[in-house]
Coordinates of C-alpha atoms in Angstrom, one line a residue:
M12 CA 7.2 1.7 -3.7
A13 CA 8.6 0.6 -7.1
T14 CA 10.1 -2.7 -5.8
G15 CA 7.6 -3.9 -3.1
R16 CA 10.5 -4.2 -0.7
I17 CA 9.5 -3.3 2.9
T18 CA 11.7 -0.6 4.4
H19 CA 9.6 0.5 7.4
A20 CA 6.7 -0.9 9.4
L21 CA 4.5 0.3 12.3
V22 CA 2.3 -1.3 14.8
G23 CA 0.2 1.6 16.0
K24 CA 2.7 4.4 16.3
E25 CA 5.7 2.2 17.1
S26 CA 8.3 1.0 14.6
T27 CA 8.7 -2.7 14.3
E28 CA 10.9 -5.0 12.2
T29 CA 8.8 -8.1 12.7
H30 CA 5.2 -9.1 12.2
P31 CA 3.4 -8.7 15.6
D32 CA 1.6 -12.1 15.3
T33 CA 4.0 -14.4 13.5
G34 CA 7.4 -12.9 14.4
E35 CA 8.4 -13.1 10.8
R36 CA 10.9 -10.4 9.7
L37 CA 9.3 -7.6 7.7
I38 CA 12.1 -5.2 7.0
G39 CA 13.8 -6.3 3.8
A40 CA 11.0 -8.6 2.8
T41 CA 9.4 -8.2 -0.6
V42 CA 5.7 -8.3 -1.2
P43 CA 5.0 -11.2 -3.6
H44 CA 3.5 -10.4 -7.0
W45 CA 4.1 -6.6 -6.3
R46 CA 3.6 -5.5 -9.9
E47 CA 0.3 -7.3 -10.0
V48 CA -0.7 -5.7 -6.6
L49 CA 0.0 -2.3 -8.0
D50 CA -1.9 -3.1 -11.2
A51 CA -4.9 -4.3 -9.2
A52 CA -4.9 -1.0 -7.1
S53 CA -4.7 1.0 -10.3
R54 CA -7.7 -0.8 -11.8
C55 CA -9.7 0.1 -8.6
A56 CA -8.9 3.8 -9.2
A57 CA -9.9 3.5 -12.9
A58 CA -13.1 1.7 -12.1
T59 CA -14.3 4.1 -9.4
G60 CA -13.0 7.4 -10.8
L61 CA -11.6 8.3 -7.3
H62 CA -8.2 10.0 -7.3
Y63 CA -7.5 8.8 -3.8
L64 CA -8.6 5.5 -2.4
G65 CA -7.5 2.6 -0.3
A66 CA -7.5 -0.9 -1.8
D67 CA -7.3 -3.8 0.6
I68 CA -5.5 -6.5 -1.3
V69 CA -4.2 -9.9 -0.2
V70 CA -1.9 -12.2 -2.0
D71 CA -3.3 -15.8 -2.1
A72 CA -0.7 -18.5 -2.6
D73 CA -2.7 -20.1 -5.4
R74 CA -4.6 -17.2 -7.0
G75 CA -2.2 -14.3 -6.5
P76 CA -3.5 -10.8 -5.6
L77 CA -7.2 -10.5 -4.7
I78 CA -9.0 -7.3 -4.0
L79 CA -11.0 -7.5 -0.7
E80 CA -12.5 -4.0 -0.7
V81 CA -12.0 -0.5 -1.9
N82 CA -12.3 2.4 0.5
A83 CA -13.3 5.9 -0.6
R84 CA -12.0 7.4 2.6
P85 CA -9.0 5.4 3.7
G86 CA -6.9 6.3 6.7
L87 CA -3.8 8.3 6.3
Q88 CA -1.5 6.0 8.3
I89 CA 0.4 5.2 5.1
Q90 CA 2.0 8.7 5.3
N91 CA 3.4 7.8 8.8
V92 CA 4.8 4.5 7.5
T93 CA 6.4 5.9 4.4
G94 CA 7.6 9.1 6.1
H95 CA 6.3 11.5 3.5
G96 CA 3.0 12.9 2.3
L97 CA 0.9 11.4 -0.4
M98 CA 1.4 14.4 -2.8
A99 CA 5.0 13.4 -3.2
A100 CA 4.0 10.0 -4.5
A101 CA 1.0 11.1 -6.6
P102 CA 1.4 11.6 -10.4
A103 CA 1.2 15.3 -11.4
E104 CA -2.1 16.4 -12.8
P105 CA -2.6 19.5 -14.9
G106 CA -3.7 22.4 -12.7
R107 CA -2.8 20.7 -9.4
R108 CA -0.9 22.8 -6.9
S109 CA 2.2 21.2 -5.3

């Protein structure tokens, strides 16, 4: 998560190494402007006050990261892709049980 380098990808429940439409290799690729993508997602959380949300972000070749929408109840598929639960990636909050 810190680098934006893709290490695992799924199409449905099946692992894949390439994009299903373009055939481009995904594994090992790095998301462009990764730091800015993370910053945009963090701004979404700060603006909404939600502790868990999904931010749909695209990276435009000319304008960089653009927020398409913010979801208050996003799917949990990200846990299947990363191979671990969300609590492991969440910053610790006072009084939160692990």
